[in-house]
Coordinates of N, CA and C in Angstrom, one line a residue:
Q1 N -15.5 14.7 -0.4 CA -14.5 13.8 0.2 C -14.5 12.5 0.0
V2 N -13.2 12.2 0.0 CA -12.8 11.0 0.1 C -12.1 10.8 0.8
Q3 N -12.8 9.5 1.0 CA -12.1 8.4 2.9 C -11.6 7.1 2.3
V4 N -10.3 7.1 3.1 CA -9.5 6.2 3.1 C -9.7 5.4 4.4
L5 N -9.9 3.7 3.5 CA -10.5 3.0 5.8 C -9.6 1.8 5.2
E6 N -8.2 1.2 6.2 CA -7.5 0.4 6.5 C -8.0 -0.6 7.0
S7 N -7.5 -1.7 7.3 CA -7.7 -2.6 7.4 C -6.0 -3.6 7.8
G8 N -6.8 -4.9 8.7 CA -5.8 -5.7 8.6 C -4.6 -5.5 8.8
G9 N -3.0 -6.4 8.6 CA -2.1 -5.9 9.2 C -2.1 -6.4 11.4
G10 N -0.4 -7.0 11.1 CA -0.8 -7.5 12.1 C 0.9 -8.2 12.6
S11 N 1.4 -9.5 12.8 CA 2.1 -9.7 13.2 C 2.5 -11.0 13.3
V12 N 3.7 -11.5 12.7 CA 4.1 -12.3 11.8 C 5.8 -12.9 11.6
Q13 N 5.5 -14.2 11.7 CA 7.0 -14.2 11.8 C 7.5 -14.3 10.1
D14 N 8.7 -14.7 10.1 CA 9.9 -14.6 8.9 C 9.3 -16.0 7.7
G15 N 8.7 -15.4 7.3 CA 7.8 -15.9 5.7 C 6.4 -16.3 5.9
G16 N 5.8 -16.1 6.7 CA 4.8 -15.4 6.6 C 3.6 -14.4 5.6
S17 N 3.1 -14.4 6.3 CA 1.6 -14.2 5.1 C 0.7 -12.7 5.6
L18 N -0.1 -11.5 5.3 CA -0.7 -10.8 5.8 C -2.1 -10.2 5.0
R19 N -3.0 -10.1 4.7 CA -3.3 -9.2 3.9 C -4.5 -8.0 4.5
L20 N -3.9 -6.3 4.0 CA -4.1 -5.5 3.9 C -5.4 -5.3 2.7
S21 N -6.1 -4.1 4.2 CA -7.3 -3.7 2.4 C -6.9 -2.7 3.4
C22 N -8.1 -1.9 1.7 CA -7.8 0.0 1.4 C -8.9 -0.1 1.0
E23 N -9.9 0.6 1.5 CA -11.5 1.0 1.7 C -11.4 2.1 1.2
V24 N -11.9 2.7 0.3 CA -11.7 3.9 -0.8 C -12.9 4.8 -1.6
H25 N -13.2 5.4 -0.4 CA -15.0 5.9 -0.8 C -14.3 7.4 -1.5
G26 N -15.5 7.9 -2.8 CA -15.6 8.6 -3.4 C -14.8 9.2 -5.3
V27 N -14.2 10.0 -5.3 CA -13.1 9.7 -6.5 C -11.3 9.9 -6.3
A28 N -11.5 8.8 -6.5 CA -9.6 9.1 -6.6 C -9.4 7.2 -7.1
P29 N -9.0 7.5 -8.1 CA -8.6 6.9 -9.3 C -7.6 5.8 -9.0
A30 N -6.4 6.3 -7.8 CA -5.0 5.7 -7.9 C -5.4 6.0 -6.4
V31 N -4.6 4.5 -6.5 CA -4.5 3.9 -4.6 C -3.1 2.5 -4.9
A32 N -2.5 3.1 -4.4 CA -0.9 2.5 -3.3 C -0.9 2.9 -1.2
W33 N -0.1 1.6 -1.9 CA -0.1 1.3 -0.5 C 2.1 2.1 0.0
F34 N 1.7 3.1 0.5 CA 3.5 3.6 1.3 C 3.5 2.5 2.6
R35 N 5.3 2.0 2.8 CA 5.1 1.8 4.5 C 5.9 3.1 5.0
Q36 N 6.6 3.3 6.2 CA 7.2 3.8 6.6 C 7.6 3.2 8.0
A37 N 9.0 2.3 7.7 CA 10.0 2.1 9.4 C 10.3 3.3 10.2
P38 N 10.6 3.6 11.6 CA 11.4 4.2 12.3 C 12.8 4.6 11.8
G39 N 12.6 5.3 12.1 CA 13.9 6.1 11.4 C 13.8 6.5 10.6
K40 N 13.0 6.4 9.0 CA 13.5 6.5 7.8 C 12.1 6.6 6.9
E41 N 12.5 7.0 5.5 CA 11.2 7.5 5.1 C 10.3 7.0 4.1
R42 N 9.0 7.7 4.5 CA 8.3 7.0 3.8 C 8.1 6.4 2.6
E43 N 8.0 5.7 1.6 CA 7.9 4.6 1.1 C 6.8 4.0 0.5
G44 N 6.2 3.9 -1.2 CA 5.8 3.9 -1.6 C 6.2 2.2 -2.6
V45 N 5.0 1.2 -1.4 CA 5.5 -0.2 -2.7 C 4.5 -0.7 -3.1
A46 N 3.4 -0.2 -4.0 CA 2.7 -0.9 -4.9 C 1.7 -0.1 -5.0
G47 N 1.0 0.1 -6.5 CA 0.8 0.4 -6.5 C -1.1 0.0 -7.5
I48 N -2.2 1.0 -7.7 CA -3.1 0.5 -8.4 C -3.5 1.8 -9.6
H49 N -4.2 1.4 -10.6 CA -5.0 1.9 -10.8 C -6.1 1.4 -11.3
R50 N -7.7 2.1 -10.5 CA -8.7 1.8 -10.8 C -9.5 1.3 -11.7
G51 N -9.4 1.9 -12.8 CA -9.2 2.4 -13.4 C -9.1 1.5 -15.1
G52 N -7.6 0.9 -14.7 CA -6.5 -0.5 -15.7 C -5.5 -0.4 -15.5
G53 N -4.2 -1.1 -16.1 CA -3.7 0.0 -16.4 C -2.3 -1.4 -15.3
S54 N -1.6 -1.1 -15.6 CA -0.5 -2.6 -14.6 C 0.2 -1.9 -13.5
P55 N 0.3 -2.1 -12.2 CA 0.7 -1.5 -11.2 C 1.4 -1.9 -10.7
H56 N 2.2 -0.4 -10.3 CA 3.7 -0.9 -9.6 C 3.6 -1.3 -8.4
Y57 N 4.8 -1.9 -8.1 CA 5.4 -2.6 -7.6 C 7.3 -2.0 -7.2
A58 N 7.4 -1.6 -6.2 CA 8.5 -1.3 -5.4 C 9.4 -2.7 -5.4
A59 N 10.6 -1.7 -6.6 CA 12.0 -4.0 -5.9 C 12.1 -4.2 -4.9
P60 N 11.8 -4.0 -3.7 CA 12.0 -4.7 -2.5 C 10.9 -6.0 -2.4
V61 N 10.1 -5.4 -3.1 CA 8.3 -6.9 -3.2 C 8.0 -6.6 -4.3
K62 N 8.6 -7.1 -4.9 CA 8.5 -7.9 -6.2 C 8.4 -9.3 -6.0
G63 N 7.1 -9.7 -6.8 CA 7.5 -11.2 -6.6 C 6.2 -11.7 -5.3
R64 N 6.5 -11.0 -4.2 CA 6.1 -11.3 -3.2 C 4.5 -10.8 -2.8
F65 N 5.0 -9.9 -3.0 CA 3.5 -8.8 -2.8 C 2.3 -8.7 -4.1
T66 N 1.1 -8.3 -4.0 CA 0.4 -8.0 -5.0 C -0.5 -7.7 -4.8
I67 N -0.8 -6.6 -5.5 CA -1.8 -5.1 -5.6 C -3.2 -5.7 -5.8
S68 N -4.9 -6.2 -5.7 CA -5.0 -5.8 -6.8 C -7.0 -5.1 -6.2
Q69 N -7.9 -5.2 -6.6 CA -9.0 -4.9 -6.4 C -9.7 -5.6 -6.8
D70 N -11.2 -4.5 -6.1 CA -12.1 -5.0 -6.2 C -13.8 -4.2 -6.0
N71 N -14.1 -4.0 -7.4 CA -14.6 -2.5 -7.2 C -16.0 -2.1 -6.9
G72 N -16.7 -3.7 -7.4 CA -17.4 -3.9 -6.4 C -17.3 -3.3 -5.0
R73 N -16.9 -3.7 -4.0 CA -16.6 -3.1 -2.8 C -15.8 -1.9 -2.6
N74 N -15.1 -1.6 -3.8 CA -14.3 -0.3 -3.4 C -12.9 0.0 -2.9
T75 N -13.0 -1.2 -3.1 CA -11.4 -1.7 -2.3 C -10.2 -2.5 -2.8
V76 N -9.0 -1.8 -2.3 CA -8.2 -2.3 -2.6 C -7.2 -2.9 -1.7
Y77 N -6.3 -4.3 -2.4 CA -5.8 -4.8 -1.6 C -4.6 -5.4 -1.6
L78 N -3.7 -5.2 -0.5 CA -2.5 -5.5 -0.6 C -2.1 -7.0 -0.3
Q79 N -1.9 -8.2 -0.6 CA -1.5 -9.2 -0.5 C 0.0 -9.6 0.1
M80 N 0.7 -9.8 0.7 CA 2.4 -10.0 0.7 C 2.5 -11.5 1.7
N81 N 3.4 -11.9 0.8 CA 3.9 -12.6 0.9 C 4.7 -13.4 1.6
D82 N 5.9 -14.2 1.8 CA 7.3 -14.5 2.7 C 7.0 -13.5 3.0
L83 N 6.7 -12.4 3.9 CA 7.4 -11.1 4.7 C 8.3 -11.0 5.3
K84 N 9.3 -10.4 5.6 CA 10.1 -10.5 6.6 C 10.7 -9.1 6.8
P85 N 11.6 -10.1 8.1 CA 12.1 -8.7 8.9 C 11.7 -7.3 8.0
E86 N 12.1 -6.9 7.5 CA 12.9 -5.8 6.6 C 11.2 -5.2 6.0
D87 N 10.6 -5.3 6.9 CA 9.1 -5.1 5.6 C 8.6 -4.6 6.8
T88 N 9.0 -4.9 8.0 CA 8.4 -3.9 9.4 C 7.6 -3.0 9.1
A89 N 6.4 -2.1 9.5 CA 6.5 -1.0 8.7 C 5.4 -0.3 9.4
M90 N 5.1 0.7 10.4 CA 4.0 1.1 9.8 C 3.4 1.4 8.1
Y91 N 2.1 0.9 7.8 CA 1.5 0.9 6.6 C 0.5 1.4 6.1
Y92 N 0.3 2.5 5.1 CA 0.1 3.3 4.8 C -1.2 2.9 3.6
C93 N -2.2 3.4 3.3 CA -3.3 3.3 2.2 C -3.3 4.8 1.6
A94 N -3.1 5.3 0.3 CA -3.2 6.9 0.0 C -4.1 6.6 -1.3
A95 N -4.7 7.5 -2.0 CA -5.4 7.3 -2.8 C -5.2 9.5 -3.7
G96 N -4.9 8.7 -4.7 CA -5.2 10.4 -5.8 C -5.4 10.3 -7.1
P97 N -5.0 11.2 -8.4 CA -5.8 11.3 -9.3 C -5.1 10.7 -9.8
L98 N -3.9 10.0 -10.1 CA -2.9 9.9 -10.8 C -2.1 9.2 -10.2
L99 N -1.5 7.9 -10.4 CA -0.6 7.2 -10.4 C 0.6 7.4 -11.3
L100 N 1.8 8.0 -10.6 CA 3.1 9.1 -11.2 C 3.8 7.9 -10.6
E101 N 4.8 7.5 -11.8 CA 6.0 6.7 -11.2 C 7.7 7.5 -11.7
I102 N 7.6 8.6 -10.5 CA 8.6 9.0 -10.9 C 10.3 8.1 -10.5
G103 N 10.7 8.5 -11.4 CA 12.5 7.1 -11.0 C 12.0 6.5 -10.7
G104 N 10.9 5.4 -11.0 CA 10.5 3.9 -10.6 C 10.0 4.2 -9.3
R105 N 9.4 5.8 -9.0 CA 8.8 5.2 -7.7 C 7.4 6.3 -8.0
L106 N 6.8 5.8 -6.8 CA 6.0 6.5 -5.7 C 6.6 7.1 -5.0
R107 N 5.7 8.7 -4.8 CA 5.2 9.3 -4.6 C 4.8 9.9 -2.9
P108 N 5.0 10.2 -2.2 CA 3.8 10.9 -1.2 C 3.6 10.9 -1.3
R109 N 3.7 12.3 -2.0 CA 3.2 14.7 -1.9 C 2.3 13.7 -3.5
D110 N 2.7 12.9 -4.3 CA 1.6 12.6 -5.5 C -0.4 12.1 -4.7
F111 N -0.4 11.9 -4.0 CA -1.6 11.1 -2.9 C -1.9 12.1 -1.5
E112 N -2.9 13.1 -2.0 CA -3.7 13.6 -1.9 C -4.1 12.6 -0.8
Y113 N -5.3 12.1 0.0 CA -5.8 11.6 0.6 C -5.4 9.8 1.3
W114 N -5.2 10.0 2.3 CA -4.3 9.1 3.2 C -5.6 8.8 4.5
G115 N -4.8 7.7 3.8 CA -5.6 6.0 5.9 C -5.0 6.5 6.9
Q116 N -5.5 6.1 7.3 CA -4.6 5.7 9.2 C -2.9 5.3 9.7
G117 N -3.2 4.5 8.4 CA -2.6 3.8 8.8 C -2.4 2.2 9.4
T118 N -1.2 1.6 9.3 CA -1.7 -0.4 9.9 C -0.4 -0.8 10.7
Q119 N 0.0 -1.2 11.3 CA 1.2 -1.8 11.8 C 0.9 -2.7 11.0
V120 N 2.8 -3.5 10.6 CA 2.6 -4.8 9.7 C 4.5 -5.0 10.9
T121 N 4.4 -6.3 11.7 CA 5.3 -7.0 12.0 C 5.8 -8.0 11.8
V122 N 7.8 -8.8 11.5 CA 7.6 -9.9 10.9 C 8.4 -10.1 11.9
S123 N 8.8 -10.9 13.0 CA 9.9 -11.8 14.2 C 10.8 -12.6 13.4
S124 N 11.4 -12.6 12.9 CA 12.3 -13.3 13.0 C 12.0 -14.8 13.9

């Protein structure tokens, strides 16, 4: 069984920074962050394959967010800089067998294991 445990999140001002952490225990080499704002669909933000390869970033966060991993701690981080009010959402960590980009996007259905979500609020 794979466990996904998130931490981090909170409230910041426009232009601020936050770091999210995701511990993944079990065999699930692909790890991604998704977000969902009220009334909107869940969207992929960034993803990484723990075995290597280039990470994926959604267009709205490229250059501002960085996904990284610490294999010794089974942890994947999402460093979020220059946060904007439109980044406000519930952020979810997800893990699965493959890091697939379909049409340049990560799909929630490709990830089997999910964390409980952590709220990120950016005020202007």
